[in-house]
Amino acid sequence: MSQELLTGRSAFVELQALAEQQKPLVDLFSDDPTRAEKMTVAAGSLTLDFSKQRVGAEVLKALEKLALEVDLPGRIAALFAGEKVNLSEDRAALHTALRAPSGKRPAGLEAVDEQLERMAALVEKVQSGVWRGFSGKRITDVVNLGVGGSDLGPLMVTQALREYTRPEAAHLKVHFASTIDGSQLFDLLAHLNPETTLFTISSKSFTTIDTLSNADTVRAWLGGYCPDSELLHRCHFVGVSASAEKMTAWGLPEANQLYFWDWVGGRFSLWATIGLPIALALGMPVFRELLAGAHELDEHFRSAPPLENLPMLLALLGVWNVNCLDIRAHAILPYDGRLKYFPSYLEQLEMESNGKSVTREGVPLDYATCPVLWGEIGANAQHAFYQLLHQGTQAVASDFIIAASRYESMKDSGHYESLMTQHELNIANCLAQSRVLALGNAAVDPTDNPFRHYPGNQPSSSLVVDSLNARSLGALIALYEHKVYAQASLWGINPFDQWGVELGKQVAKELLPYLNNVGARFASDDSDKSRRAALPQGLRSHNGFLYLKPG
Ligand code: F6P
């Protein structure tokens, strides 16, 4: 059994034994009424209450031992030092350097500031009206074309921090289009004015067909209004990518290009120039606050001991749930409408990072890794999938996320009291749901009334954000980024590559030639037979529809 594998670690063997004798949460709470105080740790504006996790003092001790056995502090130092922690792509992963003051970065990364200031200058031009459309009008709308890490982060942050929009950005509407089918673009173009709309083409690789096909559709749309191609590219497109050559090849003038680097993972890239839509929508000072908040959490991650270290704790508790309690599902439940896109952002961050079945070195694993992670606004999900969480047959671990204070800016408004009532209702529901998931209602005997029996014992963590703003959101995102890295280190996997996304793209590319004008070609005539013969292995067409021959 390799020492590098989780199952080969002595602390893990201890944990497996402890899992056998684990008491249910209702007993853990009755055994120790001070449990909640003991299992609450804070870092800056974030407070983690993990008392509703199925752990006791012995389990925490063994988890701490596991963290040290895996040398998490050493792994963390390697990350921040810019070592090539991304083995399969032979790269560093230095998203932390994007938000660190220059003195706190590995040497030779001066370009980080250059690109940040280049982005700030571009934002200034657009917001101040210096940047004009092809007919000389100022820009009123920006559409970000990107997918995955080039969409989810900027979309999530822009939505979450709207109330902090700075005056200089207030006149600009920022939209997002990511879907390869063109449906989002179709809706947007119906309402946008080609003279006053700027498009940001965000793609680390600048090869993603989803984004390039959307960009081509936009170019065709704009071309109908502005036949001068040079003018059209100069006034209506900005590119953000790690590939200057591909941006130039697409037709983007150098002055309209913003860069970042291959040592920034796509799903870790909102801190780089991929954050342009955030700065345009909210204002550059808000973006800088976001960076500052994330940096604060970076310092906590680098310095706090395991059982006081929020990312490490979430990572360790996650491994305990998945690998010792066999809980393979994880729900993200923000009790805050502003965090509407936070679950989908984490779906990519966690599952594209840790959805792996081999070690960093490529050795197959004999244990589970990333759980299936999903989520929704908590209070809304109460009316959607909480039935399953409370009375289903699935063990599910959950993260409840809530802001302690709200609506400070509304104190003088006539509906402040009513808003605060809604805030208190929201908190009451958040606390109630995590409590019932943990404790159930042991009082009701299932034989008496099976429909009203709540077994409970569903573990959860509660994350309280003092007040949701750019700084605290920066910290919250960095918390989950570091949880992902710490968890990958515990599992011995590489969280920074994503080889699993390639084959599907390749097969789609191979299929495309056969789909062109599908309807016309296949439904047309008998010569269909010869065309069918030309179809690739395993594909068949019937009535003009392609299908995969079973087996
Ligand atoms: O297909 C997955 C992926 O490569 C993600 O890792 C990435 O965030 C997304 O596609 C978009 O990639 P790009 O920014 O290169 O267009």
XYZ file of C-alpha atoms and ligand atoms in Angstrom:
567
model
C 0.000 0.000 0.000
C 1.726 3.267 -1.165
C 2.370 5.742 1.648
C 1.268 8.405 -0.843
C -2.225 6.978 -1.003
C -4.763 8.095 1.602
C -5.546 4.493 2.550
C -1.863 3.935 3.301
C -1.737 6.620 5.956
C -1.733 5.483 9.620
C -3.989 8.375 10.645
C -6.517 7.238 8.052
C -6.538 3.719 9.464
C -7.300 5.261 12.865
C -10.110 7.302 11.335
C -11.680 4.245 9.750
C -11.749 2.558 13.155
C -13.301 5.643 14.758
C -15.952 5.749 12.044
C -17.132 2.311 13.139
C -17.960 3.563 16.595
C -19.242 7.052 15.675
C -22.168 8.280 17.782
C -25.117 9.997 16.075
C -25.192 13.787 16.274
C -28.143 13.848 18.689
C -25.965 11.990 21.246
C -22.876 14.080 20.521
C -24.895 17.212 21.340
C -26.523 15.792 24.462
C -23.119 14.531 25.675
C -21.625 18.022 25.420
C -23.907 21.100 25.433
C -20.832 23.350 24.856
C -20.099 21.556 21.576
C -21.072 24.497 19.363
C -18.704 26.948 21.099
C -15.853 24.431 20.922
C -16.375 23.730 17.225
C -16.505 27.295 15.967
C -13.446 28.936 14.426
C -13.096 32.285 12.702
C -10.798 33.956 10.197
C -11.410 37.637 9.480
C -15.032 38.117 8.366
C -15.713 34.355 8.134
C -16.856 32.092 10.975
C -17.100 28.320 10.575
C -19.371 26.302 12.876
C -18.681 22.604 12.317
C -20.484 21.294 15.408
C -23.092 19.640 13.176
C -20.392 17.504 11.580
C -20.291 13.923 12.867
C -16.983 14.350 14.673
C -15.793 14.215 18.260
C -12.478 15.136 19.887
C -10.814 11.830 18.902
C -11.779 12.192 15.259
C -10.479 15.778 15.194
C -7.195 14.602 16.698
C -6.837 11.918 14.026
C -7.739 14.423 11.297
C -5.058 16.783 12.611
C -2.595 13.892 12.524
C -3.610 13.158 8.922
C -3.014 16.781 7.933
C 0.505 16.590 9.336
C 1.158 13.121 7.929
C 0.303 14.449 4.458
C 2.471 17.502 5.284
C -0.283 19.953 4.374
C 1.836 22.901 5.611
C 4.595 21.811 3.205
C 2.151 21.385 0.340
C 0.801 24.866 1.047
C 4.285 26.362 1.068
C 4.964 24.680 -2.294
C 1.799 26.220 -3.768
C 2.613 29.773 -2.658
C 6.280 29.435 -3.648
C 5.273 28.715 -7.228
C 6.537 25.127 -7.314
C 5.173 22.992 -10.178
C 2.339 21.472 -8.131
C 0.417 20.821 -11.396
C 2.530 17.780 -12.353
C 0.654 16.526 -15.426
C 0.875 19.961 -17.090
C 4.284 20.733 -15.521
C 3.066 24.087 -14.209
C 2.833 26.113 -11.038
C -0.619 27.227 -9.825
C -0.145 30.811 -8.694
C -3.651 32.277 -8.506
C -2.626 33.493 -5.046
C 0.031 35.728 -6.619
C -2.696 37.588 -8.530
C -4.057 38.956 -5.253
C -0.859 39.318 -3.247
C 0.919 42.653 -2.789
C 4.006 42.574 -5.036
C 6.325 42.092 -2.016
C 4.492 38.899 -1.108
C 4.779 37.219 -4.509
C 7.425 34.872 -5.871
C 10.010 36.880 -7.823
C 9.582 37.653 -11.522
C 5.834 38.262 -11.549
C 5.889 41.986 -12.211
C 3.608 41.381 -15.209
C 0.773 40.779 -12.734
C 0.692 44.477 -11.833
C 1.189 45.538 -15.449
C -1.868 43.594 -16.585
C -3.935 44.777 -13.603
C -3.147 48.418 -14.458
C -3.699 47.764 -18.178
C -7.136 46.367 -17.263
C -7.833 49.357 -14.973
C -6.997 51.749 -17.827
C -9.357 49.935 -20.179
C -12.125 49.942 -17.549
C -11.600 53.693 -17.056
C -11.901 54.307 -20.812
C -15.174 52.377 -21.081
C -16.759 53.773 -17.908
C -15.754 57.387 -18.641
C -17.112 57.259 -22.192
C -13.736 57.665 -23.891
C -14.237 54.286 -25.505
C -16.736 54.766 -28.310
C -18.648 52.412 -30.624
C -18.257 52.408 -34.426
C -20.740 55.302 -34.777
C -19.064 57.346 -32.052
C -21.563 56.649 -29.279
C -20.413 55.729 -25.737
C -20.724 52.114 -24.557
C -23.873 51.295 -22.538
C -23.692 47.477 -22.503
C -20.916 44.905 -22.218
C -21.401 41.216 -23.020
C -18.853 38.718 -21.696
C -18.448 35.726 -24.012
C -16.842 32.891 -22.052
C -17.597 29.531 -20.459
C -16.509 27.605 -17.388
C -13.823 29.502 -15.503
C -14.089 32.341 -18.036
C -17.757 32.854 -17.129
C -18.833 31.354 -13.791
C -16.565 33.433 -11.512
C -17.232 36.859 -13.079
C -20.966 36.046 -13.314
C -21.143 34.940 -9.665
C -19.201 37.936 -8.297
C -21.009 40.511 -10.450
C -24.362 39.164 -9.258
C -23.296 38.922 -5.594
C -21.907 42.454 -5.264
C -24.376 44.464 -7.368
C -25.375 46.657 -4.405
C -21.751 47.867 -4.197
C -21.691 49.146 -7.797
C -19.677 52.341 -7.903
C -21.190 55.498 -9.454
C -18.703 55.447 -12.342
C -19.977 51.988 -13.326
C -23.683 52.500 -12.667
C -24.591 53.382 -16.303
C -23.001 50.236 -17.729
C -24.992 46.998 -17.975
C -22.890 43.829 -18.050
C -24.320 40.616 -19.502
C -22.955 37.094 -19.829
C -23.328 34.609 -22.702
C -21.730 31.173 -22.464
C -23.938 28.535 -24.103
C -22.670 26.892 -27.292
C -26.218 26.725 -28.742
C -26.362 30.521 -29.027
C -29.599 30.764 -27.034
C -28.300 33.352 -24.519
C -26.814 35.430 -27.322
C -30.066 35.150 -29.299
C -31.984 36.660 -26.366
C -29.418 39.386 -25.737
C -28.893 40.549 -29.331
C -32.637 41.079 -29.666
C -32.409 43.898 -27.096
C -28.897 45.294 -27.538
C -27.855 48.274 -29.642
C -24.882 47.316 -31.889
C -23.570 50.906 -31.744
C -23.173 50.915 -27.955
C -22.313 47.289 -27.066
C -18.797 46.049 -26.279
C -18.002 42.320 -26.289
C -15.273 40.774 -24.127
C -14.076 37.434 -25.500
C -12.772 35.622 -22.417
C -10.921 32.380 -23.007
C -7.661 31.188 -21.455
C -6.934 28.883 -24.404
C -8.780 30.941 -27.017
C -9.681 27.611 -28.593
C -12.959 26.869 -26.775
C -15.542 26.391 -29.523
C -18.418 27.490 -27.238
C -16.862 30.945 -26.858
C -15.461 31.290 -30.385
C -18.772 30.307 -31.986
C -20.553 32.937 -29.877
C -17.889 35.465 -30.904
C -18.345 34.576 -34.579
C -22.102 35.061 -34.289
C -21.555 38.483 -32.695
C -19.090 39.446 -35.417
C -21.664 38.487 -38.070
C -24.333 40.497 -36.210
C -22.147 43.592 -35.873
C -20.978 43.197 -39.484
C -24.537 43.858 -40.554
C -24.293 47.328 -39.037
C -20.599 48.150 -39.462
C -19.010 46.803 -42.668
C -15.598 48.294 -41.722
C -13.924 45.251 -40.139
C -10.978 47.157 -38.633
C -13.340 49.674 -36.988
C -15.640 46.887 -35.800
C -12.808 44.930 -34.085
C -11.238 48.075 -32.581
C -14.473 49.480 -31.146
C -16.495 46.419 -30.145
C -14.173 43.599 -29.065
C -11.748 43.084 -26.209
C -9.946 39.778 -25.765
C -8.801 38.208 -22.474
C -6.565 35.164 -22.839
C -3.278 33.428 -22.120
C -2.747 33.256 -25.895
C -1.823 36.578 -27.520
C -1.204 34.825 -30.870
C -4.685 33.349 -31.044
C -6.294 36.672 -30.117
C -4.349 38.386 -32.875
C -5.239 35.603 -35.312
C -8.917 36.120 -34.501
C -8.570 39.776 -35.447
C -8.174 41.511 -32.086
C -5.826 44.531 -32.222
C -3.021 44.347 -29.639
C -4.436 47.369 -27.788
C -7.667 45.410 -27.186
C -5.925 42.401 -25.648
C -5.544 41.594 -21.944
C -3.381 38.691 -20.841
C -2.914 36.178 -18.110
C -0.727 33.096 -17.841
C -0.795 29.331 -18.124
C 0.107 29.119 -14.407
C -3.413 30.395 -13.642
C -6.041 27.621 -13.832
C -9.218 28.606 -15.665
C -11.391 27.933 -12.641
C -8.959 29.959 -10.487
C -8.759 32.892 -12.932
C -11.357 35.491 -11.822
C -8.511 37.280 -9.976
C -6.690 37.801 -13.268
C -7.868 39.866 -16.243
C -10.703 37.330 -16.597
C -12.184 39.535 -13.857
C -12.629 42.368 -16.401
C -16.463 42.062 -16.434
C -16.431 42.388 -12.620
C -14.405 45.609 -12.757
C -16.568 47.000 -15.587
C -19.831 46.172 -13.815
C -18.881 47.194 -10.267
C -15.836 49.474 -10.562
C -12.103 48.822 -10.272
C -12.009 49.692 -6.513
C -14.503 46.888 -5.826
C -12.322 44.449 -7.798
C -9.257 45.512 -5.795
C -11.227 44.935 -2.558
C -12.084 41.432 -3.776
C -8.375 40.733 -4.307
C -7.526 42.117 -0.866
C -10.119 39.928 0.858
C -8.798 36.807 -0.862
C -5.242 37.702 0.117
C -6.282 37.929 3.780
C -7.602 34.387 3.589
C -4.394 33.272 1.836
C -2.408 34.509 4.839
C -4.728 32.584 7.193
C -4.338 29.398 5.110
C -0.548 29.709 5.167
C -0.272 30.305 8.890
C -3.129 28.827 10.960
C -2.682 25.345 12.513
C -4.923 22.577 11.073
C -7.771 22.695 13.585
C -7.968 26.509 13.428
C -7.468 26.673 9.664
C -10.816 27.083 7.876
C -9.838 25.644 4.448
C -7.985 22.739 6.061
C -10.940 21.985 8.348
C -13.409 21.942 5.436
C -11.003 19.678 3.524
C -10.448 17.278 6.441
C -14.169 17.110 7.285
C -14.864 16.445 3.605
C -12.432 13.504 3.551
C -13.943 12.175 6.802
C -17.437 12.316 5.284
C -16.493 10.816 1.898
C -13.878 8.240 2.858
C -14.924 7.246 6.386
C -18.693 7.846 6.513
C -19.221 7.046 2.792
C -21.197 10.266 2.151
C -20.825 10.891 -1.603
C -23.065 13.931 -2.043
C -22.464 17.518 -0.945
C -25.032 20.315 -1.050
C -24.044 23.998 -1.154
C -26.856 26.030 0.427
C -26.311 29.790 0.476
C -29.105 31.489 2.419
C -28.630 34.639 0.343
C -30.137 35.466 -3.047
C -26.989 37.388 -3.926
C -25.087 34.079 -3.955
C -27.425 32.588 -6.549
C -24.529 31.496 -8.773
C -22.204 30.417 -5.971
C -23.235 26.725 -6.133
C -22.611 26.500 -9.892
C -19.277 28.292 -9.422
C -18.280 25.687 -6.814
C -19.528 22.835 -8.978
C -16.733 23.638 -11.436
C -14.164 24.592 -8.795
C -14.617 21.397 -6.768
C -15.648 18.767 -9.308
C -13.385 19.812 -12.208
C -10.505 20.023 -9.693
C -11.043 16.911 -7.597
C -13.154 14.688 -9.828
C -10.102 12.453 -10.322
C -9.389 8.723 -9.961
C -5.578 8.682 -10.219
C -2.834 10.255 -8.067
C -0.711 13.230 -9.125
C 1.664 10.630 -10.541
C -1.095 8.774 -12.394
C -1.477 5.811 -10.046
C -5.104 4.529 -9.919
C -6.872 5.162 -6.599
C -8.663 2.576 -4.463
C -10.854 5.135 -2.703
C -13.424 7.815 -3.505
C -12.568 11.453 -4.153
C -14.785 14.485 -4.875
C -18.462 13.995 -3.938
C -21.255 15.022 -6.289
C -21.674 18.680 -5.429
C -24.681 20.758 -6.205
C -26.755 23.499 -4.649
C -29.270 26.268 -4.761
C -30.324 29.291 -2.675
C -31.045 27.561 0.649
C -34.475 28.970 1.429
C -35.660 28.202 -2.120
C -34.223 24.686 -1.972
C -36.378 24.086 1.106
C -39.240 24.053 -1.384
C -37.358 21.899 -3.877
C -34.993 19.122 -2.691
C -34.981 19.342 1.117
C -37.525 16.483 1.187
C -34.702 14.236 0.042
C -32.232 15.738 2.544
C -34.654 15.131 5.446
C -36.429 11.893 4.565
C -34.631 10.434 1.537
C -32.234 7.467 1.531
C -29.163 9.510 0.522
C -26.612 10.643 3.084
C -25.754 14.205 2.114
C -23.259 16.595 3.718
C -24.147 20.285 3.397
C -22.610 23.739 3.668
C -24.997 26.388 4.952
C -23.721 29.876 4.073
C -25.293 33.033 5.506
C -24.518 36.713 6.075
C -25.012 37.893 9.677
C -25.860 41.493 8.814
C -27.837 42.915 5.878
C -29.383 46.041 4.531
C -27.204 48.479 6.514
C -27.551 50.898 3.608
C -31.352 50.830 3.855
C -31.610 52.118 7.423
C -33.319 55.374 6.371
C -35.731 53.746 3.947
C -39.403 53.225 4.697
C -39.219 49.482 4.181
C -36.094 48.856 6.277
C -38.081 47.203 9.097
C -39.753 44.863 6.652
C -36.436 43.945 5.043
C -34.973 43.200 8.485
C -37.931 40.952 9.236
C -37.142 39.033 6.048
C -33.493 38.869 7.125
C -34.481 37.380 10.488
C -36.849 34.924 8.801
C -33.972 33.841 6.572
C -31.622 33.308 9.529
C -34.297 31.375 11.450
C -34.830 29.040 8.491
C -31.094 28.537 7.959
C -30.522 27.612 11.624
C -33.685 25.480 11.780
C -32.847 23.422 8.692
C -29.265 22.617 9.728
C -30.588 21.710 13.193
C -33.318 19.370 11.918
C -30.896 17.751 9.458
C -28.543 17.093 12.378
C -30.901 16.166 15.177
C -34.046 15.055 13.339
C -36.989 14.549 15.693
C -35.994 11.517 17.715
C -39.122 12.138 19.794
C -41.410 10.810 17.064
C -41.337 7.024 16.926
C -41.210 6.026 13.238
C -43.608 3.154 13.851
C -46.172 5.615 15.275
C -45.980 8.002 12.358
C -43.506 7.016 9.591
C -44.322 10.083 7.487
C -43.387 12.496 10.236
C -40.208 10.772 11.250
C -36.977 12.724 10.613
C -33.937 10.466 11.112
C -31.510 13.437 11.184
C -27.764 12.739 11.523
C -27.123 14.530 8.205
C -23.840 16.438 8.736
C -23.358 20.077 7.843
C -21.075 23.042 8.320
C -22.388 26.575 8.771
C -20.340 29.427 7.335
C -21.284 32.847 8.630
C -20.048 35.911 6.749
C -20.155 39.031 8.920
C -21.499 41.107 6.024
C -21.291 40.122 2.350
C -19.098 42.651 0.543
C -16.163 42.551 -1.898
C -13.580 41.791 0.809
C -15.578 39.034 2.522
C -16.620 37.488 -0.795
C -12.966 37.430 -1.858
C -12.181 35.579 1.344
C -15.100 33.167 0.889
C -14.012 32.204 -2.643
C -10.370 31.797 -1.570
C -11.589 29.612 1.316
C -13.104 27.122 -1.112
C -10.127 27.306 -3.502
C -7.834 26.345 -0.633
C -10.236 23.697 0.654
C -10.017 22.138 -2.823
C -6.197 22.239 -2.788
C -5.944 20.839 0.758
C -8.429 18.074 -0.078
C -6.530 17.184 -3.255
C -3.360 16.929 -1.167
C -5.125 14.574 1.277
C -6.324 12.420 -1.645
C -2.906 12.651 -3.376
C -4.455 13.971 -6.607
C -3.724 16.961 -8.889
C -6.519 19.583 -8.635
C -5.166 21.778 -11.437
C -5.591 19.674 -14.588
C -8.783 18.541 -16.352
C -7.840 15.931 -18.955
C -11.300 14.408 -18.663
C -12.942 17.229 -20.601
C -11.028 16.647 -23.834
C -12.415 13.448 -25.450
C -16.019 14.662 -25.589
C -14.868 17.851 -27.330
C -12.839 15.800 -29.809
C -15.730 13.463 -30.663
C -18.016 16.476 -31.120
C -15.501 17.913 -33.572
C -15.446 14.587 -35.488
C -19.231 14.441 -35.579
C -19.698 17.986 -36.868
C -18.951 17.335 -40.565
C -21.709 14.736 -40.530
C -24.183 17.066 -38.951
C -23.859 19.968 -41.305
C -27.287 20.573 -42.777
C -28.404 17.326 -41.130
C -32.074 17.815 -41.862
C -31.616 18.502 -45.557
C -28.926 15.854 -46.166
C -30.460 12.882 -44.434
C -34.155 13.370 -45.030
C -33.674 14.181 -48.682
C -33.413 10.998 -50.827
C -32.550 7.343 -51.247
C -28.870 8.097 -51.772
C -29.039 8.344 -48.071
C -27.692 4.755 -48.095
C -24.287 5.835 -49.466
C -24.128 8.666 -46.994
C -24.987 6.284 -44.175
C -22.081 4.104 -45.261
C -19.837 7.169 -44.841
C -20.882 7.620 -41.234
C -18.180 6.977 -38.584
C -18.094 3.682 -36.664
C -21.031 3.322 -34.303
C -23.169 6.062 -35.854
C -26.406 5.411 -37.684
C -29.015 7.707 -39.116
C -32.705 7.121 -39.275
C -35.215 9.585 -40.623
C -32.503 12.200 -40.720
C -31.558 11.715 -37.099
C -28.143 10.456 -36.128
C -27.958 7.996 -33.295
C -25.325 5.864 -31.736
C -25.677 2.171 -32.562
C -25.912 0.429 -29.176
C -22.932 -1.696 -28.068
O -13.618 22.391 -20.860
C -13.257 22.760 -19.596
C -12.501 24.069 -19.598
O -11.259 23.924 -20.176
C -12.401 24.656 -18.214
O -11.337 24.147 -17.476
C -12.273 26.118 -18.524
O -12.561 26.915 -17.426
C -13.301 26.271 -19.644
O -13.240 25.041 -20.364
C -13.079 27.412 -20.571
O -11.796 27.359 -21.117
P -11.155 28.664 -21.802
O -11.082 29.716 -20.787
O -9.825 28.186 -22.301
O -12.065 29.058 -22.934
